[in-house]
């Protein structure tokens, strides 16, 4: 599976670093059906990768996951994403709030 053309410069940088794709899938939404793709790499994704790969300004960096364990770059035009590990994630000290925590406690 390939990334969208807007994220391809990032794929090139990740290959140079020896990154491997751990998981990949096509994205699905109720209103649009299948759109774009998601690739998960075995590398840490820092915001500075955006500059290093020369990604355009409309590609956004985002931390996500139930415990904020992932970080990646999203292309809203193609509904595609490339992600890896969040550099600030500490599995021994996950966030105290998750969507499944009643009342944020």
PDB file of N, CA, C and O in Angstrom, residues 47-87:
ATOM      1  N   UNK A  47       7.704  16.293  15.518  1.00  0.00           N
ATOM      2  CA  UNK A  47       7.204  17.347  14.627  1.00  0.00           C
ATOM      3  C   UNK A  47       8.257  17.825  13.623  1.00  0.00           C
ATOM      4  O   UNK A  47       7.922  18.239  12.515  1.00  0.00           O
ATOM      5  N   UNK A  48       9.535  17.741  13.983  1.00  0.00           N
ATOM      6  CA  UNK A  48      10.603  18.208  13.100  1.00  0.00           C
ATOM      7  C   UNK A  48      10.708  17.406  11.802  1.00  0.00           C
ATOM      8  O   UNK A  48      11.317  17.860  10.836  1.00  0.00           O
ATOM      9  N   UNK A  49      10.104  16.227  11.752  1.00  0.00           N
ATOM     10  CA  UNK A  49      10.091  15.440  10.512  1.00  0.00           C
ATOM     11  C   UNK A  49       9.407  16.191   9.376  1.00  0.00           C
ATOM     12  O   UNK A  49       9.721  15.992   8.217  1.00  0.00           O
ATOM     13  N   UNK A  50       8.464  17.054   9.726  1.00  0.00           N
ATOM     14  CA  UNK A  50       7.752  17.821   8.699  1.00  0.00           C
ATOM     15  C   UNK A  50       8.719  18.681   7.899  1.00  0.00           C
ATOM     16  O   UNK A  50       8.679  18.702   6.668  1.00  0.00           O
ATOM     17  N   UNK A  51       9.595  19.374   8.586  1.00  0.00           N
ATOM     18  CA  UNK A  51      10.592  20.219   7.923  1.00  0.00           C
ATOM     19  C   UNK A  51      11.630  19.373   7.210  1.00  0.00           C
ATOM     20  O   UNK A  51      11.997  19.652   6.062  1.00  0.00           O
ATOM     21  N   UNK A  52      12.090  18.331   7.878  1.00  0.00           N
ATOM     22  CA  UNK A  52      13.117  17.467   7.294  1.00  0.00           C
ATOM     23  C   UNK A  52      12.648  16.847   5.971  1.00  0.00           C
ATOM     24  O   UNK A  52      13.419  16.743   5.018  1.00  0.00           O
ATOM     25  N   UNK A  53      11.369  16.453   5.917  1.00  0.00           N
ATOM     26  CA  UNK A  53      10.831  15.836   4.700  1.00  0.00           C
ATOM     27  C   UNK A  53      10.339  16.869   3.688  1.00  0.00           C
ATOM     28  O   UNK A  53       9.990  16.514   2.568  1.00  0.00           O
ATOM     29  N   UNK A  54      10.295  18.134   4.090  1.00  0.00           N
ATOM     30  CA  UNK A  54       9.819  19.181   3.183  1.00  0.00           C
ATOM     31  C   UNK A  54       8.330  19.080   2.896  1.00  0.00           C
ATOM     32  O   UNK A  54       7.882  19.398   1.797  1.00  0.00           O
ATOM     33  N   UNK A  55       7.563  18.676   3.913  1.00  0.00           N
ATOM     34  CA  UNK A  55       6.112  18.567   3.727  1.00  0.00           C
ATOM     35  C   UNK A  55       5.473  19.944   3.635  1.00  0.00           C
ATOM     36  O   UNK A  55       5.945  20.901   4.253  1.00  0.00           O
ATOM     37  N   UNK A  56       4.406  20.041   2.890  1.00  0.00           N
ATOM     38  CA  UNK A  56       3.706  21.323   2.699  1.00  0.00           C
ATOM     39  C   UNK A  56       2.998  21.744   3.985  1.00  0.00           C
ATOM     40  O   UNK A  56       2.694  20.917   4.841  1.00  0.00           O
ATOM     41  N   UNK A  57       2.698  23.041   4.119  1.00  0.00           N
ATOM     42  CA  UNK A  57       2.085  23.556   5.350  1.00  0.00           C
ATOM     43  C   UNK A  57       0.745  22.914   5.715  1.00  0.00           C
ATOM     44  O   UNK A  57       0.395  22.842   6.890  1.00  0.00           O
ATOM     45  N   UNK A  58      -0.009  22.451   4.718  1.00  0.00           N
ATOM     46  CA  UNK A  58      -1.327  21.900   5.051  1.00  0.00           C
ATOM     47  C   UNK A  58      -1.256  20.465   5.585  1.00  0.00           C
ATOM     48  O   UNK A  58      -2.274  19.912   6.007  1.00  0.00           O
ATOM     49  N   UNK A  59      -0.093  19.848   5.611  1.00  0.00           N
ATOM     50  CA  UNK A  59       0.066  18.537   6.254  1.00  0.00           C
ATOM     51  C   UNK A  59       0.205  18.804   7.747  1.00  0.00           C
ATOM     52  O   UNK A  59       1.059  19.573   8.173  1.00  0.00           O
ATOM     53  N   UNK A  60      -0.644  18.173   8.543  1.00  0.00           N
ATOM     54  CA  UNK A  60      -0.642  18.487   9.975  1.00  0.00           C
ATOM     55  C   UNK A  60      -0.084  17.340  10.811  1.00  0.00           C
ATOM     56  O   UNK A  60      -0.274  16.171  10.495  1.00  0.00           O
ATOM     57  N   UNK A  61       0.598  17.726  11.871  1.00  0.00           N
ATOM     58  CA  UNK A  61       1.142  16.782  12.858  1.00  0.00           C
ATOM     59  C   UNK A  61       0.118  16.634  13.956  1.00  0.00           C
ATOM     60  O   UNK A  61      -0.468  17.623  14.409  1.00  0.00           O
ATOM     61  N   UNK A  62      -0.090  15.414  14.407  1.00  0.00           N
ATOM     62  CA  UNK A  62      -1.079  15.199  15.463  1.00  0.00           C
ATOM     63  C   UNK A  62      -0.670  14.012  16.323  1.00  0.00           C
ATOM     64  O   UNK A  62      -0.170  13.014  15.831  1.00  0.00           O
ATOM     65  N   UNK A  63      -0.894  14.141  17.619  1.00  0.00           N
ATOM     66  CA  UNK A  63      -0.728  13.047  18.577  1.00  0.00           C
ATOM     67  C   UNK A  63      -2.106  12.429  18.754  1.00  0.00           C
ATOM     68  O   UNK A  63      -3.107  13.141  18.857  1.00  0.00           O
ATOM     69  N   UNK A  64      -2.178  11.097  18.785  1.00  0.00           N
ATOM     70  CA  UNK A  64      -3.479  10.439  18.910  1.00  0.00           C
ATOM     71  C   UNK A  64      -3.323   9.073  19.565  1.00  0.00           C
ATOM     72  O   UNK A  64      -2.216   8.632  19.866  1.00  0.00           O
ATOM     73  N   UNK A  65      -4.433   8.422  19.759  1.00  0.00           N
ATOM     74  CA  UNK A  65      -4.472   7.119  20.423  1.00  0.00           C
ATOM     75  C   UNK A  65      -5.109   7.266  21.788  1.00  0.00           C
ATOM     76  O   UNK A  65      -5.106   8.351  22.373  1.00  0.00           O
ATOM     77  N   UNK A  66      -5.647   6.202  22.309  1.00  0.00           N
ATOM     78  CA  UNK A  66      -6.339   6.229  23.607  1.00  0.00           C
ATOM     79  C   UNK A  66      -5.454   6.842  24.682  1.00  0.00           C
ATOM     80  O   UNK A  66      -5.903   7.618  25.501  1.00  0.00           O
ATOM     81  N   UNK A  67      -4.182   6.499  24.698  1.00  0.00           N
ATOM     82  CA  UNK A  67      -3.259   7.049  25.698  1.00  0.00           C
ATOM     83  C   UNK A  67      -2.193   7.942  25.057  1.00  0.00           C
ATOM     84  O   UNK A  67      -1.118   8.122  25.612  1.00  0.00           O
ATOM     85  N   UNK A  68      -2.490   8.482  23.886  1.00  0.00           N
ATOM     86  CA  UNK A  68      -1.579   9.388  23.162  1.00  0.00           C
ATOM     87  C   UNK A  68      -0.257   8.717  22.823  1.00  0.00           C
ATOM     88  O   UNK A  68       0.788   9.351  22.819  1.00  0.00           O
ATOM     89  N   UNK A  69      -0.310   7.447  22.493  1.00  0.00           N
ATOM     90  CA  UNK A  69       0.907   6.705  22.199  1.00  0.00           C
ATOM     91  C   UNK A  69       1.414   6.881  20.770  1.00  0.00           C
ATOM     92  O   UNK A  69       2.549   6.548  20.471  1.00  0.00           O
ATOM     93  N   UNK A  70       0.591   7.423  19.890  1.00  0.00           N
ATOM     94  CA  UNK A  70       0.975   7.590  18.488  1.00  0.00           C
ATOM     95  C   UNK A  70       1.123   9.063  18.126  1.00  0.00           C
ATOM     96  O   UNK A  70       0.497   9.930  18.734  1.00  0.00           O
ATOM     97  N   UNK A  71       1.907   9.307  17.093  1.00  0.00           N
ATOM     98  CA  UNK A  71       2.024  10.645  16.515  1.00  0.00           C
ATOM     99  C   UNK A  71       2.226  10.448  15.022  1.00  0.00           C
ATOM    100  O   UNK A  71       2.820   9.460  14.583  1.00  0.00           O
ATOM    101  N   UNK A  72       1.713  11.395  14.238  1.00  0.00           N
ATOM    102  CA  UNK A  72       1.871  11.234  12.804  1.00  0.00           C
ATOM    103  C   UNK A  72       1.475  12.464  12.030  1.00  0.00           C
ATOM    104  O   UNK A  72       1.132  13.500  12.592  1.00  0.00           O
ATOM    105  N   UNK A  73       1.528  12.314  10.722  1.00  0.00           N
ATOM    106  CA  UNK A  73       1.220  13.393   9.800  1.00  0.00           C
ATOM    107  C   UNK A  73       0.006  13.020   8.972  1.00  0.00           C
ATOM    108  O   UNK A  73      -0.093  11.900   8.470  1.00  0.00           O
ATOM    109  N   UNK A  74      -0.914  13.981   8.835  1.00  0.00           N
ATOM    110  CA  UNK A  74      -2.193  13.751   8.182  1.00  0.00           C
ATOM    111  C   UNK A  74      -2.348  14.650   6.968  1.00  0.00           C
ATOM    112  O   UNK A  74      -2.051  15.840   7.025  1.00  0.00           O
ATOM    113  N   UNK A  75      -2.842  14.067   5.892  1.00  0.00           N
ATOM    114  CA  UNK A  75      -3.162  14.810   4.681  1.00  0.00           C
ATOM    115  C   UNK A  75      -4.683  14.829   4.555  1.00  0.00           C
ATOM    116  O   UNK A  75      -5.299  13.799   4.259  1.00  0.00           O
ATOM    117  N   UNK A  76      -5.272  15.984   4.824  1.00  0.00           N
ATOM    118  CA  UNK A  76      -6.728  16.095   4.743  1.00  0.00           C
ATOM    119  C   UNK A  76      -7.236  16.038   3.304  1.00  0.00           C
ATOM    120  O   UNK A  76      -8.366  15.627   3.072  1.00  0.00           O
ATOM    121  N   UNK A  77      -6.398  16.428   2.352  1.00  0.00           N
ATOM    122  CA  UNK A  77      -6.825  16.374   0.947  1.00  0.00           C
ATOM    123  C   UNK A  77      -7.077  14.941   0.505  1.00  0.00           C
ATOM    124  O   UNK A  77      -8.037  14.671  -0.211  1.00  0.00           O
ATOM    125  N   UNK A  78      -6.211  14.029   0.910  1.00  0.00           N
ATOM    126  CA  UNK A  78      -6.313  12.631   0.472  1.00  0.00           C
ATOM    127  C   UNK A  78      -6.830  11.700   1.564  1.00  0.00           C
ATOM    128  O   UNK A  78      -6.963  10.502   1.338  1.00  0.00           O
ATOM    129  N   UNK A  79      -7.061  12.257   2.756  1.00  0.00           N
ATOM    130  CA  UNK A  79      -7.524  11.456   3.895  1.00  0.00           C
ATOM    131  C   UNK A  79      -6.549  10.320   4.201  1.00  0.00           C
ATOM    132  O   UNK A  79      -6.946   9.187   4.463  1.00  0.00           O
ATOM    133  N   UNK A  80      -5.254  10.627   4.157  1.00  0.00           N
ATOM    134  CA  UNK A  80      -4.213   9.643   4.422  1.00  0.00           C
ATOM    135  C   UNK A  80      -3.371  10.058   5.613  1.00  0.00           C
ATOM    136  O   UNK A  80      -3.344  11.232   5.988  1.00  0.00           O
ATOM    137  N   UNK A  81      -2.670   9.074   6.194  1.00  0.00           N
ATOM    138  CA  UNK A  81      -1.891   9.315   7.385  1.00  0.00           C
ATOM    139  C   UNK A  81      -0.668   8.405   7.392  1.00  0.00           C
ATOM    140  O   UNK A  81      -0.724   7.275   6.917  1.00  0.00           O
ATOM    141  N   UNK A  82       0.420   8.921   7.945  1.00  0.00           N
ATOM    142  CA  UNK A  82       1.601   8.113   8.236  1.00  0.00           C
ATOM    143  C   UNK A  82       1.962   8.404   9.682  1.00  0.00           C
ATOM    144  O   UNK A  82       2.076   9.561  10.079  1.00  0.00           O
ATOM    145  N   UNK A  83       2.130   7.354  10.484  1.00  0.00           N
ATOM    146  CA  UNK A  83       2.340   7.553  11.913  1.00  0.00           C
ATOM    147  C   UNK A  83       3.358   6.572  12.470  1.00  0.00           C
ATOM    148  O   UNK A  83       3.715   5.577  11.844  1.00  0.00           O
ATOM    149  N   UNK A  84       3.796   6.893  13.678  1.00  0.00           N
ATOM    150  CA  UNK A  84       4.707   6.050  14.449  1.00  0.00           C
ATOM    151  C   UNK A  84       4.503   6.354  15.913  1.00  0.00           C
ATOM    152  O   UNK A  84       3.419   6.779  16.330  1.00  0.00           O
ATOM    153  N   UNK A  85       5.539   6.184  16.693  1.00  0.00           N
ATOM    154  CA  UNK A  85       5.443   6.396  18.134  1.00  0.00           C
ATOM    155  C   UNK A  85       5.533   7.876  18.483  1.00  0.00           C
ATOM    156  O   UNK A  85       6.269   8.631  17.858  1.00  0.00           O
ATOM    157  N   UNK A  86       4.776   8.284  19.483  1.00  0.00           N
ATOM    158  CA  UNK A  86       4.818   9.645  20.016  1.00  0.00           C
ATOM    159  C   UNK A  86       6.103   9.792  20.833  1.00  0.00           C
ATOM    160  O   UNK A  86       6.324   9.025  21.760  1.00  0.00           O
ATOM    161  N   UNK A  87       6.949  10.776  20.537  1.00  0.00           N
ATOM    162  CA  UNK A  87       8.208  10.920  21.272  1.00  0.00           C
ATOM    163  C   UNK A  87       8.002  11.252  22.751  1.00  0.00           C
ATOM    164  O   UNK A  87       8.897  11.003  23.565  1.00  0.00           O
TER     165      UNK A  87
END
